[in-house]
Amino acid sequence: MAHTYDILIVGAGICGTTAAIELRGRGYNVALLDPGPLPHPLAASTDISKAVRMAYGTDEAYMEMGEQSRAGWLRWNEEFGGELYHEIGMAFLTRAPMPPGGFEYESYQLLLKRGHTPERLTSADIAARFPAWNRQLYVDGFYDAHAGYAESGRVVEALIRKAQGMGVALHAGQQVEILIGDGERVSGVYTRQNDYFYAGQVVVAAGAWTPVLVPELASVMRAVGHPIFHLKVDNPVLFEPPNFSVFAADIANTGWYGFPQHPRQGVVKIANHGIGQRLHPADDERVVTEADTLAFRAFLRDTFPSIADAPIVYTRRCLYCDTLDEHFWVDRHPSRPGLTVAAGDSGHGFKFAPLW
């Protein structure tokens, strides 16, 4: 069967769905293709929470995008009639005094420069405000009240409903096999379900699958998996706002970050943003290893001693699409007319969803 549209978007994650909404709003006949189910269980967009923050070290351009994005999250809360974004604040804590040049220090200074009001925290402040933390180990940092987290799976669901309501054609259950066209020009796709889709423009927003569909990108984009843990804690009050916020735990040195107890799932989510494990998005098993778990338990013993032995009820290896420079790549293909690539989340793309 053949279908024709103005624009085809491959991938109904956060980037593809927001692109479909924007393009449909400009009057184009748009189709979204995704293997499904939606939200896709293996997509980076899919999870219970993603951090939303403005802090980006010395990078003022990213902080400005964070400011614009925060305003967009607040608008979405109003538009969708529910709290998809929870502005409960975020703590950036360090195991030594914040040094000039470090991520936390430079983020704090840039927030001040741009007129924000982050709160500097001493070890005594940390102990009084966030009692679950090991105050002997974490001695400095800051708290930004204008940060928080988005319920990522619910966000994708809401945006897909919006896209469909605007008239975007959603083809869930269609797995794109190859891009097709005449010579170098891309004019459509062929799917595993033996269907052809044609369009004037094809947008590949397939996350970690992007370099599989566009193999010339394999040398500059790679899929890297990072471990995520969900814990069941005995004393949830310690891990609920205001006693606990979204956090980054000396992240440049440890890689660990996390969230308060989820209001619906009843778990504390903690994950690692580090080197990760190189994986093929389709061929490799995405498992959290024993080494990952041992490192996680060591972090808990040091940072949150009261839950060092809390049961792990769920694990997941989240797949990033890393680019060489860790910036997003959203551009027309330089030598294949009709093809645009929108990928390269590099583990920090979801917070900018209102800007995609």
mmCIF file of N, CA and C in Angstrom, residues 1-54:
data_model
loop_
_atom_site.group_PDB
_atom_site.id
_atom_site.type_symbol
_atom_site.label_atom_id
_atom_site.label_comp_id
_atom_site.label_asym_id
_atom_site.label_seq_id
_atom_site.Cartn_x
_atom_site.Cartn_y
_atom_site.Cartn_z
ATOM 1 N N MET A 1 0.846 -1.197 0.000
ATOM 2 C CA MET A 1 0.000 0.000 0.000
ATOM 3 C C MET A 1 0.882 1.249 0.000
ATOM 4 N N ALA A 2 0.477 2.261 -0.711
ATOM 5 C CA ALA A 2 1.248 3.500 -0.790
ATOM 6 C C ALA A 2 0.467 4.653 -0.174
ATOM 7 N N HIS A 3 1.187 5.530 0.515
ATOM 8 C CA HIS A 3 0.601 6.707 1.151
ATOM 9 C C HIS A 3 1.453 7.912 0.771
ATOM 10 N N THR A 4 0.832 9.054 0.604
ATOM 11 C CA THR A 4 1.568 10.262 0.223
ATOM 12 C C THR A 4 1.202 11.420 1.147
ATOM 13 N N TYR A 5 2.236 12.134 1.586
ATOM 14 C CA TYR A 5 2.064 13.283 2.487
ATOM 15 C C TYR A 5 3.029 14.389 2.061
ATOM 16 N N ASP A 6 2.841 15.548 2.649
ATOM 17 C CA ASP A 6 3.833 16.617 2.442
ATOM 18 C C ASP A 6 5.134 16.277 3.168
ATOM 19 N N ILE A 7 4.987 15.830 4.428
ATOM 20 C CA ILE A 7 6.150 15.553 5.276
ATOM 21 C C ILE A 7 5.930 14.241 6.018
ATOM 22 N N LEU A 8 6.938 13.380 5.990
ATOM 23 C CA LEU A 8 6.968 12.166 6.798
ATOM 24 C C LEU A 8 7.945 12.360 7.941
ATOM 25 N N ILE A 9 7.541 11.981 9.139
ATOM 26 C CA ILE A 9 8.446 12.034 10.285
ATOM 27 C C ILE A 9 8.603 10.616 10.815
ATOM 28 N N VAL A 10 9.837 10.155 10.830
ATOM 29 C CA VAL A 10 10.143 8.803 11.285
ATOM 30 C C VAL A 10 10.545 8.872 12.756
ATOM 31 N N GLY A 11 9.670 8.351 13.623
ATOM 32 C CA GLY A 11 9.939 8.363 15.060
ATOM 33 C C GLY A 11 8.962 9.255 15.796
ATOM 34 N N ALA A 12 8.112 8.625 16.636
ATOM 35 C CA ALA A 12 7.109 9.386 17.392
ATOM 36 C C ALA A 12 7.518 9.542 18.847
ATOM 37 N N GLY A 13 8.805 9.835 19.055
ATOM 38 C CA GLY A 13 9.272 10.216 20.377
ATOM 39 C C GLY A 13 9.050 11.698 20.596
ATOM 40 N N ILE A 14 9.765 12.267 21.543
ATOM 41 C CA ILE A 14 9.524 13.670 21.892
ATOM 42 C C ILE A 14 9.885 14.597 20.743
ATOM 43 N N CYS A 15 10.979 14.315 20.045
ATOM 44 C CA CYS A 15 11.403 15.198 18.955
ATOM 45 C C CYS A 15 10.472 15.079 17.750
ATOM 46 N N GLY A 16 10.175 13.839 17.351
ATOM 47 C CA GLY A 16 9.319 13.650 16.194
ATOM 48 C C GLY A 16 7.912 14.164 16.398
ATOM 49 N N THR A 17 7.358 13.944 17.593
ATOM 50 C CA THR A 17 5.977 14.364 17.845
ATOM 51 C C THR A 17 5.859 15.874 17.910
ATOM 52 N N THR A 18 6.802 16.541 18.567
ATOM 53 C CA THR A 18 6.748 18.002 18.615
ATOM 54 C C THR A 18 6.972 18.599 17.224
ATOM 55 N N ALA A 19 7.830 17.963 16.422
ATOM 56 C CA ALA A 19 8.026 18.434 15.051
ATOM 57 C C ALA A 19 6.733 18.298 14.248
ATOM 58 N N ALA A 20 6.026 17.193 14.440
ATOM 59 C CA ALA A 20 4.764 16.985 13.723
ATOM 60 C C ALA A 20 3.743 18.057 14.092
ATOM 61 N N ILE A 21 3.669 18.388 15.369
ATOM 62 C CA ILE A 21 2.728 19.421 15.826
ATOM 63 C C ILE A 21 3.069 20.769 15.195
ATOM 64 N N GLU A 22 4.341 21.116 15.203
ATOM 65 C CA GLU A 22 4.756 22.406 14.655
ATOM 66 C C GLU A 22 4.482 22.473 13.153
ATOM 67 N N LEU A 23 4.826 21.425 12.443
ATOM 68 C CA LEU A 23 4.649 21.438 10.994
ATOM 69 C C LEU A 23 3.179 21.396 10.595
ATOM 70 N N ARG A 24 2.387 20.632 11.338
ATOM 71 C CA ARG A 24 0.949 20.617 11.059
ATOM 72 C C ARG A 24 0.343 21.994 11.317
ATOM 73 N N GLY A 25 0.840 22.660 12.366
ATOM 74 C CA GLY A 25 0.367 24.005 12.665
ATOM 75 C C GLY A 25 0.685 25.000 11.566
ATOM 76 N N ARG A 26 1.669 24.695 10.747
ATOM 77 C CA ARG A 26 2.011 25.557 9.612
ATOM 78 C C ARG A 26 1.266 25.156 8.342
ATOM 79 N N GLY A 27 0.369 24.176 8.473
ATOM 80 C CA GLY A 27 -0.489 23.833 7.349
ATOM 81 C C GLY A 27 -0.062 22.647 6.515
ATOM 82 N N TYR A 28 1.004 21.949 6.899
ATOM 83 C CA TYR A 28 1.462 20.808 6.115
ATOM 84 C C TYR A 28 0.661 19.549 6.448
ATOM 85 N N ASN A 29 0.560 18.687 5.454
ATOM 86 C CA ASN A 29 -0.034 17.365 5.633
ATOM 87 C C ASN A 29 1.070 16.436 6.137
ATOM 88 N N VAL A 30 0.981 16.041 7.413
ATOM 89 C CA VAL A 30 2.099 15.390 8.106
ATOM 90 C C VAL A 30 1.698 13.994 8.557
ATOM 91 N N ALA A 31 2.653 13.058 8.436
ATOM 92 C CA ALA A 31 2.467 11.710 8.973
ATOM 93 C C ALA A 31 3.609 11.363 9.917
ATOM 94 N N LEU A 32 3.268 10.686 11.018
ATOM 95 C CA LEU A 32 4.239 10.172 11.989
ATOM 96 C C LEU A 32 4.271 8.659 11.864
ATOM 97 N N LEU A 33 5.471 8.092 11.708
ATOM 98 C CA LEU A 33 5.636 6.647 11.625
ATOM 99 C C LEU A 33 6.448 6.157 12.810
ATOM 100 N N ASP A 34 5.998 5.070 13.417
ATOM 101 C CA ASP A 34 6.715 4.518 14.570
ATOM 102 C C ASP A 34 6.343 3.043 14.706
ATOM 103 N N PRO A 35 7.293 2.193 15.126
ATOM 104 C CA PRO A 35 6.963 0.777 15.304
ATOM 105 C C PRO A 35 5.925 0.542 16.393
ATOM 106 N N GLY A 36 5.852 1.481 17.372
ATOM 107 C CA GLY A 36 4.914 1.323 18.470
ATOM 108 C C GLY A 36 5.346 0.190 19.401
ATOM 109 N N PRO A 37 4.609 -0.034 20.510
ATOM 110 C CA PRO A 37 3.498 0.804 20.981
ATOM 111 C C PRO A 37 3.990 2.177 21.417
ATOM 112 N N LEU A 38 3.049 3.083 21.590
ATOM 113 C CA LEU A 38 3.407 4.454 21.929
ATOM 114 C C LEU A 38 2.876 4.825 23.310
ATOM 115 N N PRO A 39 3.697 5.488 24.120
ATOM 116 C CA PRO A 39 5.121 5.769 23.902
ATOM 117 C C PRO A 39 5.925 4.464 23.765
ATOM 118 N N HIS A 40 6.896 4.477 22.868
ATOM 119 C CA HIS A 40 7.669 3.274 22.599
ATOM 120 C C HIS A 40 8.488 2.896 23.830
ATOM 121 N N PRO A 41 8.402 1.646 24.297
ATOM 122 C CA PRO A 41 9.077 1.266 25.541
ATOM 123 C C PRO A 41 10.590 1.364 25.499
ATOM 124 N N LEU A 42 11.200 1.358 24.301
ATOM 125 C CA LEU A 42 12.651 1.435 24.196
ATOM 126 C C LEU A 42 13.149 2.841 23.860
ATOM 127 N N ALA A 43 12.241 3.760 23.610
ATOM 128 C CA ALA A 43 12.656 5.116 23.250
ATOM 129 C C ALA A 43 13.232 5.856 24.455
ATOM 130 N N ALA A 44 14.193 6.726 24.197
ATOM 131 C CA ALA A 44 14.754 7.531 25.283
ATOM 132 C C ALA A 44 13.691 8.429 25.905
ATOM 133 N N SER A 45 12.681 8.804 25.111
ATOM 134 C CA SER A 45 11.603 9.659 25.620
ATOM 135 C C SER A 45 10.773 8.967 26.696
ATOM 136 N N THR A 46 10.766 7.637 26.683
ATOM 137 C CA THR A 46 9.842 6.887 27.520
ATOM 138 C C THR A 46 10.454 6.594 28.880
ATOM 139 N N ASP A 47 9.798 7.044 29.925
ATOM 140 C CA ASP A 47 10.217 6.758 31.292
ATOM 141 C C ASP A 47 9.223 7.478 32.185
ATOM 142 N N ILE A 48 9.459 7.447 33.472
ATOM 143 C CA ILE A 48 8.520 8.120 34.364
ATOM 144 C C ILE A 48 8.912 9.562 34.627
ATOM 145 N N SER A 49 10.187 9.925 34.373
ATOM 146 C CA SER A 49 10.608 11.291 34.705
ATOM 147 C C SER A 49 11.866 11.675 33.947
ATOM 148 N N LYS A 50 11.939 12.973 33.615
ATOM 149 C CA LYS A 50 13.138 13.571 33.033
ATOM 150 C C LYS A 50 13.363 14.919 33.717
ATOM 151 N N ALA A 51 14.616 15.222 33.998
ATOM 152 C CA ALA A 51 14.944 16.479 34.665
ATOM 153 C C ALA A 51 14.730 17.658 33.726
ATOM 154 N N VAL A 52 14.249 18.758 34.293
ATOM 155 C CA VAL A 52 14.100 20.030 33.576
ATOM 156 C C VAL A 52 14.897 21.059 34.356
ATOM 157 N N ARG A 53 15.907 21.633 33.723
ATOM 158 C CA ARG A 53 16.803 22.551 34.431
ATOM 159 C C ARG A 53 17.330 23.606 33.478
ATOM 160 N N MET A 54 17.814 24.700 34.056
ATOM 161 C CA MET A 54 18.474 25.737 33.284
ATOM 162 C C MET A 54 19.986 25.677 33.427
#
